[in-house]
Short mmCIF file of C-alpha atoms in Angstrom, two decimals:
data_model
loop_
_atom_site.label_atom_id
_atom_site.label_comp_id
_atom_site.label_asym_id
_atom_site.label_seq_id
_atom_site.Cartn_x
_atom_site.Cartn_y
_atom_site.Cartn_z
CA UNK A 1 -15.72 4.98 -139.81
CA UNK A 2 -12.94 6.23 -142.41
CA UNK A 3 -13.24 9.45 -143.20
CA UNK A 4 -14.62 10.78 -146.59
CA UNK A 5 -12.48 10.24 -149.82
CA UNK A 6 -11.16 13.42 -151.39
CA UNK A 7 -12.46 12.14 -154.78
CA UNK A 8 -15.95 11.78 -153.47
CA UNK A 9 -15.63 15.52 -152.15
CA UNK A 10 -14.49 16.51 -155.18
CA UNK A 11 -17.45 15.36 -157.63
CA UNK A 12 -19.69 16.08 -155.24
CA UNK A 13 -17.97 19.99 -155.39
CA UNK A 14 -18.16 19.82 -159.01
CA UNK A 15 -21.44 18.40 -159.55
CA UNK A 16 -23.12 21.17 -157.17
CA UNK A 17 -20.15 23.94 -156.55
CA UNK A 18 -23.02 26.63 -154.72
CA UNK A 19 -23.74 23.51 -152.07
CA UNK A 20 -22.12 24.75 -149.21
CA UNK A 21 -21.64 21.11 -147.29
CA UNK A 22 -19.10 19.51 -149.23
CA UNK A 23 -16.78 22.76 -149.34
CA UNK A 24 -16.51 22.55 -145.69
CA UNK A 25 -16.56 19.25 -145.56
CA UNK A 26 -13.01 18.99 -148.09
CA UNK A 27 -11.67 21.81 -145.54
CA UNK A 28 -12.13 19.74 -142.49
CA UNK A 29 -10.10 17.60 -144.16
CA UNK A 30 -7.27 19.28 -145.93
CA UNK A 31 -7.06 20.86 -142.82
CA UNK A 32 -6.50 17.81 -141.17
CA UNK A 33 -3.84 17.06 -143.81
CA UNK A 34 -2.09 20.68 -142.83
CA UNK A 35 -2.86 21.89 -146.30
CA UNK A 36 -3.84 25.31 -144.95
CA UNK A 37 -3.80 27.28 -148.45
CA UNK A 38 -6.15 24.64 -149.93
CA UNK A 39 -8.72 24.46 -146.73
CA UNK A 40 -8.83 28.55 -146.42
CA UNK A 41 -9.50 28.35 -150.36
CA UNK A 42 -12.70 26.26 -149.65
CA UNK A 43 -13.62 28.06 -146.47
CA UNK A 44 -13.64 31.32 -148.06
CA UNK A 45 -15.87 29.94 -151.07
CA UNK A 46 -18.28 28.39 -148.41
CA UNK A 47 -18.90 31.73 -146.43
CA UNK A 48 -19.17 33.28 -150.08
CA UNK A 49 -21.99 31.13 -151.08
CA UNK A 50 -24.49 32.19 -148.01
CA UNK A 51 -22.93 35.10 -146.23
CA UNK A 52 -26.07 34.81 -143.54
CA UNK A 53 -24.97 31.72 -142.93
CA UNK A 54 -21.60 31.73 -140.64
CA UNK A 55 -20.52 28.68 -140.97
CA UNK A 56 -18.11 29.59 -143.75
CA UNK A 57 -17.41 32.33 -141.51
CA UNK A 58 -16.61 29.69 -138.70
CA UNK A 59 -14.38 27.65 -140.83
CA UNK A 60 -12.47 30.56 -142.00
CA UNK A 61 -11.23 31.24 -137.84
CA UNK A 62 -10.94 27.87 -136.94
CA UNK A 63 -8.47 27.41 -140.07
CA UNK A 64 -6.34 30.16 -138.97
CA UNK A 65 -6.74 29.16 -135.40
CA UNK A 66 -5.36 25.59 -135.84
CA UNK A 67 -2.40 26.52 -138.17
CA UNK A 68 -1.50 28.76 -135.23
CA UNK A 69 -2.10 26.23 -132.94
CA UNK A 70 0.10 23.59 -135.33
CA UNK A 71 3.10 26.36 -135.26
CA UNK A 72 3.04 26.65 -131.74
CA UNK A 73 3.37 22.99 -131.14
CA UNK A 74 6.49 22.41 -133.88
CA UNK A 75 8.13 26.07 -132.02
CA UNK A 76 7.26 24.32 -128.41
CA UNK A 77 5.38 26.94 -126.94
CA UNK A 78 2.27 24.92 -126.67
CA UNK A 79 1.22 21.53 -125.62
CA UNK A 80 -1.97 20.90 -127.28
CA UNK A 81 -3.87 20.70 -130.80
CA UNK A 82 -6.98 19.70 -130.35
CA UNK A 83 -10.45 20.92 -131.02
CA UNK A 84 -11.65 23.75 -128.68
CA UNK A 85 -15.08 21.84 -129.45
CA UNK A 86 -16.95 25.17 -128.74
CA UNK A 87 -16.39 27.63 -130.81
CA UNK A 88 -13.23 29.97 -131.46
CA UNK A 89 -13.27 32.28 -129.12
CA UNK A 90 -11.68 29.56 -126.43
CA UNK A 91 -7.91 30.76 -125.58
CA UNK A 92 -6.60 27.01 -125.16
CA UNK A 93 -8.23 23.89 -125.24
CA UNK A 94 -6.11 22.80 -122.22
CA UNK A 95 -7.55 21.40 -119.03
CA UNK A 96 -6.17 22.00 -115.14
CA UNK A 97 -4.05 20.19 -113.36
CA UNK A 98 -5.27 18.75 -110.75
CA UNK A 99 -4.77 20.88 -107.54
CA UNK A 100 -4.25 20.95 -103.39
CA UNK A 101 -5.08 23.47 -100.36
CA UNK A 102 -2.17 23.91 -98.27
CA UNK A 103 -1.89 26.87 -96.22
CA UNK A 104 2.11 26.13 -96.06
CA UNK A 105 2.18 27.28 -100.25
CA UNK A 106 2.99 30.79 -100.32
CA UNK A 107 0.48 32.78 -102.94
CA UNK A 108 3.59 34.06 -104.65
CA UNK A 109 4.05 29.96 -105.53
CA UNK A 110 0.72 29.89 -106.95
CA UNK A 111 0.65 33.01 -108.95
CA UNK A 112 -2.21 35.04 -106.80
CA UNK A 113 -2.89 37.45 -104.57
CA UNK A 114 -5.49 37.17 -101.54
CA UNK A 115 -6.44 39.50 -98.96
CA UNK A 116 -4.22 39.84 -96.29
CA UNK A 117 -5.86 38.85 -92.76
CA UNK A 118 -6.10 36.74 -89.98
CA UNK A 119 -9.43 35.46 -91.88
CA UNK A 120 -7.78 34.78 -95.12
CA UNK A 121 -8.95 31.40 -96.54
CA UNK A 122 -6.24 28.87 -97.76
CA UNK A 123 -4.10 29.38 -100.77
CA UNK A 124 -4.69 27.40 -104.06
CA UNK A 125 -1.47 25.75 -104.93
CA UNK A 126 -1.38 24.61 -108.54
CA UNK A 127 0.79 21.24 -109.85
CA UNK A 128 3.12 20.25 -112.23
CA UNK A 129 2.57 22.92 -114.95
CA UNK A 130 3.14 21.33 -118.24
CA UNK A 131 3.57 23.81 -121.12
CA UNK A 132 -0.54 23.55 -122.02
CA UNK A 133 -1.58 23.95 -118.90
CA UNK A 134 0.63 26.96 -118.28
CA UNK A 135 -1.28 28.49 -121.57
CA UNK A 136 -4.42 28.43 -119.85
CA UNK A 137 -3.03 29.26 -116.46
CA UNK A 138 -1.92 32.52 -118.16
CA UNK A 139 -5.47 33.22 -119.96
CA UNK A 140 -6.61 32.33 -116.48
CA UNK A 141 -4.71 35.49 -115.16
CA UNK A 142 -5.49 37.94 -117.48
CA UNK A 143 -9.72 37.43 -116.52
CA UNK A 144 -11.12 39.87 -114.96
CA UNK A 145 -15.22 39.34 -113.30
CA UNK A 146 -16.85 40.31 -116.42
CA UNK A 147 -15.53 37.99 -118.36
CA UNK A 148 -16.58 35.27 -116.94
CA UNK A 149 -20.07 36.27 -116.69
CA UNK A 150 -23.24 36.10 -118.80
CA UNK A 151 -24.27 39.27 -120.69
CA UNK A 152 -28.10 37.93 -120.75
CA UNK A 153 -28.54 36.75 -117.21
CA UNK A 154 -25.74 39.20 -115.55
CA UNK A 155 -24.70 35.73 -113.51
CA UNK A 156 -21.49 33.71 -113.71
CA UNK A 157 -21.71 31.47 -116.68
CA UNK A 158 -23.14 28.09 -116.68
CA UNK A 159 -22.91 25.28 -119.92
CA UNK A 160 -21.25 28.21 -121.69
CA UNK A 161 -21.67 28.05 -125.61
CA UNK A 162 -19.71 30.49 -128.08
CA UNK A 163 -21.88 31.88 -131.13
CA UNK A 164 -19.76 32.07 -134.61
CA UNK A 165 -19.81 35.79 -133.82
CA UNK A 166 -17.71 35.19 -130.39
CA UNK A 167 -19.77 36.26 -127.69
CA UNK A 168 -20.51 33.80 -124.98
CA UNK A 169 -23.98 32.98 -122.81
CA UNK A 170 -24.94 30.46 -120.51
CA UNK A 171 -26.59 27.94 -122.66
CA UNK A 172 -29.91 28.18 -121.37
CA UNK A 173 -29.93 32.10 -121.90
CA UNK A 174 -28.76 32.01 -124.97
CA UNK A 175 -32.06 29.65 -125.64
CA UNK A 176 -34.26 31.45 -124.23
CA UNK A 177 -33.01 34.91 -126.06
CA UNK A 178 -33.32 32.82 -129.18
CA UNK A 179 -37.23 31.68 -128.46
CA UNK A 180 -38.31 34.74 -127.74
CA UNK A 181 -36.73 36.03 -130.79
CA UNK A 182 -36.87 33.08 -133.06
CA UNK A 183 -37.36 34.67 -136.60
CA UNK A 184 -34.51 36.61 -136.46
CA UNK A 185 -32.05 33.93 -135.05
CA UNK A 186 -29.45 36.70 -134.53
CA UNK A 187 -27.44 36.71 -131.61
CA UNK A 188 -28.18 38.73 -128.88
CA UNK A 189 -25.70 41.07 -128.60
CA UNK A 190 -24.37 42.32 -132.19
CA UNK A 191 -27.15 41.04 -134.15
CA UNK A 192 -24.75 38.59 -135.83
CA UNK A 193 -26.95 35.63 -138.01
CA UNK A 194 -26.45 32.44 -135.80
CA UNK A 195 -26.60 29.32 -138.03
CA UNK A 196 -28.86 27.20 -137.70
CA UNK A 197 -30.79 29.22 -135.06
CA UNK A 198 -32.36 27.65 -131.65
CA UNK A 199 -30.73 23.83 -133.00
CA UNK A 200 -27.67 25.19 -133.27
CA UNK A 201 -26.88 26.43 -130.09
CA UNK A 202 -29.14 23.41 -128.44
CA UNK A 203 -26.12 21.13 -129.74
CA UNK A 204 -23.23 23.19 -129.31
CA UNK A 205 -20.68 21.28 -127.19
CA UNK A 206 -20.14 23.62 -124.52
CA UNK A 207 -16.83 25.75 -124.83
CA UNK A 208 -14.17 23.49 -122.64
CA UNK A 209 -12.05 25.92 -121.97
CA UNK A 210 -14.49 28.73 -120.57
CA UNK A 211 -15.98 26.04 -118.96
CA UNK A 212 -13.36 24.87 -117.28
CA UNK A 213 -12.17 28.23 -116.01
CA UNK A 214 -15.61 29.06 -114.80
CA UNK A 215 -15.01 25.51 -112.68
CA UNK A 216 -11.95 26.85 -111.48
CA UNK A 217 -13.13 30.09 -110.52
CA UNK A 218 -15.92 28.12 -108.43
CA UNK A 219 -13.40 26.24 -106.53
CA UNK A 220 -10.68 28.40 -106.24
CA UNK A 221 -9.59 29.37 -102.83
CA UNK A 222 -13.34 28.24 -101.61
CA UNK A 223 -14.85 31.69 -102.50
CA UNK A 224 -11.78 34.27 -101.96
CA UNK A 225 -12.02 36.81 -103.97
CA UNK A 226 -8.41 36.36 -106.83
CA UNK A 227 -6.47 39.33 -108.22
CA UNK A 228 -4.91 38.70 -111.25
CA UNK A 229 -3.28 41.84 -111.51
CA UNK A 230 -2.51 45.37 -109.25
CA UNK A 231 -5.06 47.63 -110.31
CA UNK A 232 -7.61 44.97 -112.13
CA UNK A 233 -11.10 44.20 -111.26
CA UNK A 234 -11.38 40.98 -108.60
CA UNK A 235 -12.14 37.39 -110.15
CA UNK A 236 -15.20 36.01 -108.02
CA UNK A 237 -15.67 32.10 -108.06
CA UNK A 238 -18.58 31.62 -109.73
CA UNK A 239 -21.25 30.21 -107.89
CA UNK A 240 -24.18 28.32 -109.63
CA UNK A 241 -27.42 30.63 -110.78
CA UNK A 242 -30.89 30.57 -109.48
CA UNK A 243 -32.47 27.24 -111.50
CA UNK A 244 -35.07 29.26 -112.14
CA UNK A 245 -32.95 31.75 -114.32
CA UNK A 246 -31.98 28.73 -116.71
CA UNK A 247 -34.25 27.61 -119.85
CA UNK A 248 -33.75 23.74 -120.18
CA UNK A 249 -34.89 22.96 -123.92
CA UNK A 250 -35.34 19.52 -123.10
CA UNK A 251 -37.50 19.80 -120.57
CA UNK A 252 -41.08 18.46 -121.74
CA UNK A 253 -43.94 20.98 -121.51
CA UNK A 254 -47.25 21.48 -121.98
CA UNK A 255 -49.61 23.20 -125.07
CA UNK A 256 -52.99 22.99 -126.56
CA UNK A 257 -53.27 21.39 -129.81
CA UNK A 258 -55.19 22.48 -132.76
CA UNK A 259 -56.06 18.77 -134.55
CA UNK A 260 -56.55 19.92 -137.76
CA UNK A 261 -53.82 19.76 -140.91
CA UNK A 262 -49.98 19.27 -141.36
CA UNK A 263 -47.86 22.62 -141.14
CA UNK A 264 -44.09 22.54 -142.23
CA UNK A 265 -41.38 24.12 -139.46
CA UNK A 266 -40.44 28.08 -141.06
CA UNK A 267 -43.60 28.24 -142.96
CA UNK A 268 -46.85 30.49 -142.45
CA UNK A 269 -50.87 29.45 -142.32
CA UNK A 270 -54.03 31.15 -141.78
CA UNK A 271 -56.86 29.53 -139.91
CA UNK A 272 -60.68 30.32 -139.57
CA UNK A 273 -61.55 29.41 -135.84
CA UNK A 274 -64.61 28.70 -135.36
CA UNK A 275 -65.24 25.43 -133.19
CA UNK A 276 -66.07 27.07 -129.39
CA UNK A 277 -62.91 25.11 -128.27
CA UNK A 278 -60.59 26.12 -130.39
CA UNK A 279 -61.90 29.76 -129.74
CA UNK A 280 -61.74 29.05 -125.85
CA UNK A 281 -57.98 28.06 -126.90
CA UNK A 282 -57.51 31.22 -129.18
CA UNK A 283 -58.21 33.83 -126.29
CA UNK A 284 -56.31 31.76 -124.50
CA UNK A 285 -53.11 31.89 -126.60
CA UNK A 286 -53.64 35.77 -127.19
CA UNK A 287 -53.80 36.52 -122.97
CA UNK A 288 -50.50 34.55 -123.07
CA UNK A 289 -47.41 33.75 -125.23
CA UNK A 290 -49.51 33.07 -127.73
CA UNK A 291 -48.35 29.53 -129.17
CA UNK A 292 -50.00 26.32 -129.92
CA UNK A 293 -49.55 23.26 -131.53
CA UNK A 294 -51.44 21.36 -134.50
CA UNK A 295 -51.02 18.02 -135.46
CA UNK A 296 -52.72 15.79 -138.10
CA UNK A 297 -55.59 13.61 -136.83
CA UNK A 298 -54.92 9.75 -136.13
CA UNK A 299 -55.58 7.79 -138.74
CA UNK A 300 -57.58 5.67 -135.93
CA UNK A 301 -59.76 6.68 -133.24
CA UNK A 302 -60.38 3.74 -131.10
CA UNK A 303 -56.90 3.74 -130.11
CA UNK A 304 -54.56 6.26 -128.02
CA UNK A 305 -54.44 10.01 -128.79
CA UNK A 306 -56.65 11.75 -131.88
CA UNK A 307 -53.60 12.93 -133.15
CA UNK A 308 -50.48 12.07 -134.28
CA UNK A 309 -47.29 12.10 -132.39
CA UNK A 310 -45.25 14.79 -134.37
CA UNK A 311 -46.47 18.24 -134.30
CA UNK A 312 -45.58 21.73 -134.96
CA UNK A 313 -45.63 24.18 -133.22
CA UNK A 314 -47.17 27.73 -133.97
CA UNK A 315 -47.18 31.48 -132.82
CA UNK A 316 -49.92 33.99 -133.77
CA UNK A 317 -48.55 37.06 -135.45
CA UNK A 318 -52.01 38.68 -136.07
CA UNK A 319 -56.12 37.75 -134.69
CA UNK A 320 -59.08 39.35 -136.23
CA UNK A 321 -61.95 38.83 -133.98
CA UNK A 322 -65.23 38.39 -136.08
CA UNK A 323 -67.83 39.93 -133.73
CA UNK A 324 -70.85 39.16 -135.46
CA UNK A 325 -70.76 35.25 -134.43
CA UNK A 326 -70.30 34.91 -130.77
CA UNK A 327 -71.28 31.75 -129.13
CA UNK A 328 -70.94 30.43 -125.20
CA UNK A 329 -67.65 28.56 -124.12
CA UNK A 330 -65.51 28.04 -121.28
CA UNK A 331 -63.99 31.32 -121.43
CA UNK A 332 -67.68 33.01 -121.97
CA UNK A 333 -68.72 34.60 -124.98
CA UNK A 334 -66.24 34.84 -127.33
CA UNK A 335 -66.15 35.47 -131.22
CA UNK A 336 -64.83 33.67 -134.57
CA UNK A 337 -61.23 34.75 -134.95
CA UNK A 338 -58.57 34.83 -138.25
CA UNK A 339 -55.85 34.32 -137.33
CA UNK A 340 -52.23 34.40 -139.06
CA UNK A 341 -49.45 32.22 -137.58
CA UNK A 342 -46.20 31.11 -138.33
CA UNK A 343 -44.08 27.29 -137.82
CA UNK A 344 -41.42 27.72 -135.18
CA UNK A 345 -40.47 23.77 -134.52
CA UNK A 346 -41.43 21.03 -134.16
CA UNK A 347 -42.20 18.52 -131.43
CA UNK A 348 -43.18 14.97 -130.40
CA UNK A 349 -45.98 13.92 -127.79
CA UNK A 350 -45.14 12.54 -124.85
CA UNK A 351 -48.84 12.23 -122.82
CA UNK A 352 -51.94 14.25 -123.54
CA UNK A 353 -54.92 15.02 -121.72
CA UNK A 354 -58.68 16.47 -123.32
CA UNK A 355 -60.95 18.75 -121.13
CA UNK A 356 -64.32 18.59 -120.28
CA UNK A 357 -65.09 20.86 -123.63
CA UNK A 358 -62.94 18.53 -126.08
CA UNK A 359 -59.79 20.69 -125.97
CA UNK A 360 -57.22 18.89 -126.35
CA UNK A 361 -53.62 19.18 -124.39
CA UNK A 362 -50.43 17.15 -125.06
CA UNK A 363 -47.01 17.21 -123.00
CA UNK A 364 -44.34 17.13 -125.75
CA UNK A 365 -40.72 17.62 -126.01
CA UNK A 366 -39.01 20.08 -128.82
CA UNK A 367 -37.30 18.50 -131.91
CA UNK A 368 -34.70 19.99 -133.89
CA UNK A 369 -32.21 19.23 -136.68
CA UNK A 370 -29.17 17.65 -136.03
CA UNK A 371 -26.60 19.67 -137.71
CA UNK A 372 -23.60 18.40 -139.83
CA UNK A 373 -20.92 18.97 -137.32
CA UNK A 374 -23.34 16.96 -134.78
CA UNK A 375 -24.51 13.94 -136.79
CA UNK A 376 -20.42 13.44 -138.35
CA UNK A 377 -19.29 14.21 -141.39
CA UNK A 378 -18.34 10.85 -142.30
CA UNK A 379 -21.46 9.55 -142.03
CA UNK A 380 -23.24 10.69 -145.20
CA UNK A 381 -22.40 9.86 -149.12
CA UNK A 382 -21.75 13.89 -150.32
CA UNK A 383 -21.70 13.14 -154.01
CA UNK A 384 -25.17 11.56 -153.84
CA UNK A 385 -26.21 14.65 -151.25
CA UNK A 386 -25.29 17.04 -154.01
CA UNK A 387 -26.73 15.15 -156.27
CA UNK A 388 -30.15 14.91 -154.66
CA UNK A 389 -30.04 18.50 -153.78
CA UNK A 390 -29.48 19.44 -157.90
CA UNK A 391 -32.60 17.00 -158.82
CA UNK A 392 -34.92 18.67 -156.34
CA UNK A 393 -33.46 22.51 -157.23
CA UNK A 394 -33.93 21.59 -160.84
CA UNK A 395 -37.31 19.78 -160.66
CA UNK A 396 -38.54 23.09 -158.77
CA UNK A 397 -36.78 24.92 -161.73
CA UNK A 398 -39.14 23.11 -163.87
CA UNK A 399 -42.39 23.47 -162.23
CA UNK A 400 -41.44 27.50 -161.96
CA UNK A 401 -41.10 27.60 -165.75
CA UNK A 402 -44.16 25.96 -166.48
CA UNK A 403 -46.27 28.83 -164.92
CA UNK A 404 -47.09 31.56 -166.82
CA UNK A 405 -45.25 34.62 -165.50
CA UNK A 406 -48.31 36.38 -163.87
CA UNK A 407 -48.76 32.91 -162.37
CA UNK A 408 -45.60 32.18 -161.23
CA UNK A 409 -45.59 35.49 -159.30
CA UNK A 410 -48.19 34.76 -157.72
CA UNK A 411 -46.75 31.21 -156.83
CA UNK A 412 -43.56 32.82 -155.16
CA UNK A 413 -45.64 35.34 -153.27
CA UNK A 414 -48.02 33.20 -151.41
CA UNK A 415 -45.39 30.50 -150.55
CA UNK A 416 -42.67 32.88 -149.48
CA UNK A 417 -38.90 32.97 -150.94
CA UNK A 418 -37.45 30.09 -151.52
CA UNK A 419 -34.88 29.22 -148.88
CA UNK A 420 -31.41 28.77 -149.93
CA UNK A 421 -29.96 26.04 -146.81
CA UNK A 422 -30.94 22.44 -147.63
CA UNK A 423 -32.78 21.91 -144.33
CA UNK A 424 -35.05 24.82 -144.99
CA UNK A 425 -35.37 23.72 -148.84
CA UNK A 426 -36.90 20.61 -147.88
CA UNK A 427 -39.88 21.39 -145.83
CA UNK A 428 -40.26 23.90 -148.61
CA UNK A 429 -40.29 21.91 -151.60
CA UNK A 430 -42.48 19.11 -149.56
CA UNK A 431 -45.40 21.84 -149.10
CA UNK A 432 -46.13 22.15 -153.13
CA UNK A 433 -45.86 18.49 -154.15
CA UNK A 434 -48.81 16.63 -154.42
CA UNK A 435 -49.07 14.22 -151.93
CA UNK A 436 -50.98 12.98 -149.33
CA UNK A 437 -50.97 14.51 -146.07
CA UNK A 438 -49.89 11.45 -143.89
CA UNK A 439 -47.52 10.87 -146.68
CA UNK A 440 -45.77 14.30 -146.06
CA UNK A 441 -45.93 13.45 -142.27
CA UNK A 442 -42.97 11.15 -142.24
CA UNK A 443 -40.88 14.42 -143.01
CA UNK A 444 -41.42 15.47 -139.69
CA UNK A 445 -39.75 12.71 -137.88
CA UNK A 446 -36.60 12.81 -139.93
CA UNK A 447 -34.27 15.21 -137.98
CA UNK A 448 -30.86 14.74 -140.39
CA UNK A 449 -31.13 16.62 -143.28
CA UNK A 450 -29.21 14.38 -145.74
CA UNK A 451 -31.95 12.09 -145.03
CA UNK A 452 -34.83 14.33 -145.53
CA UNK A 453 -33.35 15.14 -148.91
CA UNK A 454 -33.36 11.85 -150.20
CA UNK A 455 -36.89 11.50 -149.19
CA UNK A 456 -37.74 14.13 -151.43
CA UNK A 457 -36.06 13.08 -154.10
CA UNK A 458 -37.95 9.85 -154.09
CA UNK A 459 -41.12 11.47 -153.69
CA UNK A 460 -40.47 13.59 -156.73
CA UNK A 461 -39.50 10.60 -158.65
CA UNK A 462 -42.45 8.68 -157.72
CA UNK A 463 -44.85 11.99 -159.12
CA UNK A 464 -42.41 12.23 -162.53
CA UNK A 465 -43.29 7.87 -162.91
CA UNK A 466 -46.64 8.73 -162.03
CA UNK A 467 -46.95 11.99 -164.69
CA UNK A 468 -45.25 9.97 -167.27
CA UNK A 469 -47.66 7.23 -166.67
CA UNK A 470 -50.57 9.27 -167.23
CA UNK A 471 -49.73 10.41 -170.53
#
């Protein structure tokens, strides 16, 4: 597919200029052109829009990474341009050479020092060093143990990912630090907003080049212990973690389900329990990690499930028992309970299974956004993006000055602030239009946010025909 027109980029820019997207979109692409001045310009005036947001941030380093990268190549000191495709903390985006055992290769050849014994194991030799790989052969000797290891799990690192903020985790750690901690979506170490969250690091590529030292460190030698330097802490191969230790978020799994109403992803809700199952299901949430899922009832019950097959799903942040109405259920007696919960994600049913009470449980898999730098940039029309994003910002704009002011406090206190990202924005804006539920539902199965916008949009035209019909 060609890649976006500068033209488009730049009415899109000027009919929205606080839309992040397109700015970073016209860098990509200037960049691409070696117009460095230009693609900085827009960079810095992305990460200005939404400083919580790094991907301005991101932009900025990867600018300044690739012009050194392009100055190397015209100087010959360096044999590659490409993407690191991980992040920007990656030294080179070289790969290895391939490589042989010989115990004849002296380790002076091959650039490291083993232990000296009749026990020694065989010598890595390294071939033909071309001017990239020697790049990464030389990042390869300054390692040292640590850095090649995970700062969550304390284990060599495994499907490593790089946060904007340049830390690295295993993947899986770096998941599971992010679910326990999902509203903050910082990262683990400095605190540093990750963009995007739990999806974002679910679709990183994995950083190549830490990757493929971790590889080499795992074959070098076949577990001999590498110096890189006198006086510097040994490089262990790595050697693969416990399974256990790694949090696979595609891995289905299984939850009770609330089948009651619709709930957006990022938003809150307050529910009055009082069926004995869903109180059975209640105490059972509370004695553990305290998350379940609701879906919207099927629109037919003679057939399959009696809900729908996209869900959310939702953690209690505070239950009121009601003592004074206890009935007899599974779990015993147990009260009514008030509870307060908030949208993490949402997710799509694989199987499901009701107990002998009626509670229902489903097996379902997690679904997330795909993000911009996942789904392509050239896929989507940015002037019309921008310009779908304006009618929906304006539209709210409206509605907002329509209220009276004690009103429209109100408004903006029970529905939260309104988020300032697109992909937040349109669950939001969905909530408060009046529409029907199952209507509303087809929001949750759209996972590409350019998509989900113009959805909107033609919702909020259909209820301006319908208003103007009225009259």
């Amino acid at each position: 597919m060609p890649p976006l027109a500068l033209a488009e980029l730049n009415a899109a820019i000027a009919l929205a200029p606080d839309l992040q997207a397109p700015l970073l979109a016209r860098a990509k692409i200037l960049t691409s052109l070696g117009r460095w001045s230009d693609a900085s310009r827009d960079a810095r005036a992305a990460a200005a829009l939404n400083p919580a947001n790094r991907r301005g941030t991101i932009a900025i380093h990867l600018i300044s990474l690739r012009r050194r990268r392009r100055s190397a190549v015209a100087s010959g000191t360096s044999g590659s341009d490409e993407d690191n495709g991980g992040g920007v903390a990656a030294p080179m985006p070289a790969t290895w050479a391939t490589r042989s055992h010989a115990r004849s290769q002296s380790p002076s050849a091959a650039g490291y020092r083993l232990p000296a014994g009749p026990d020694s194991l065989p010598t890595p030799t390294l071939t033909p060093p071309t001017k990239a790989w020697r790049g990464l052969a030389r990042a390869a000797l300054s390692l040292v143990a640590g850095d090649l290891e995970c700062n969550l799990c304390l284990g060599p690192l495994r499907d490593p990912v790089t946060s904007p903020c340049g830390h690295a985790w295993c993947r899986g750690c770096a998941l599971l630090a992010l679910d326990h901690d999902r509203a903050a979506r910082r990262c683990p170490l400095c605190r540093t907003a990750v963009p995007g969250g739990f999806g974002y690091v679910m679709r990183r590529p994995a950083t190549r080049a830490l990757r493929t030292l971790c590889e080499e460190a795992a074959q070098l030698a076949g577990g001999a212990v590498i110096v890189a330097e006198p006086g510097s802490s040994p490089i262990v191969p790595a050697l693969s973690p416990p399974e256990e230790t790694q949090f696979d978020p595609s891995a289905p799994f299984e939850i009770p389900v609330f089948v009651c109403s619709l709930v957006m992803p990022e938003s809150t809700q307050s529910f009055h329990i009082f069926e004995p199952r869903y109180r059975a299901m209640v105490e059972k949430c509370l004695r553990g990690r305290r998350r379940f899922g609701i879906c919207l009832p099927a629109r037919s019950f003679f057939t399959g499930p009696s809900f729908v097959e996209f869900g959310t799903m939702l953690e209690i942040t505070h239950a009121e028992a009601l003592d004074h109405d206890k009935v007899f259920t599974s779990l015993g007696l147990l009260p009514r309970y008030v509870v307060n919960t908030v949208a993490l994600h949402r997710f799509r049913v694989l199987s499901h299974r009701q107990t002998d009470e009626g509670l229902d449980y489903a097996t379902v898999v997690r679904v997330e956004d795909v993000e911009f730098e996942d789904s392509g940039l050239a896929t989507w029309d940015p002037l019309r993006f921008a310009s779908n994003f304006l009618r929906a910002r304006q539209f709210l704009l409206a509605l907002l000055g329509s209220l009276p002011a004690e009103f429209r406090e109100s408004f903006l206190a029970q529905h939260q602030p309104i988020p300032f990202d697109p992909a937040g924005f349109s669950f939001w804006l969905v909530k408060i239009l009046r529409l029907h539920p199952y209507q509303k539902y087809e929001l949750l199965l759209q996972t590409n946010v350019v998509e989900r916008m113009e959805t909107v949009v033609s919702w909020i035209d259909l209820i301006a025909a319908h208003t103007r019909g009225g009259r």
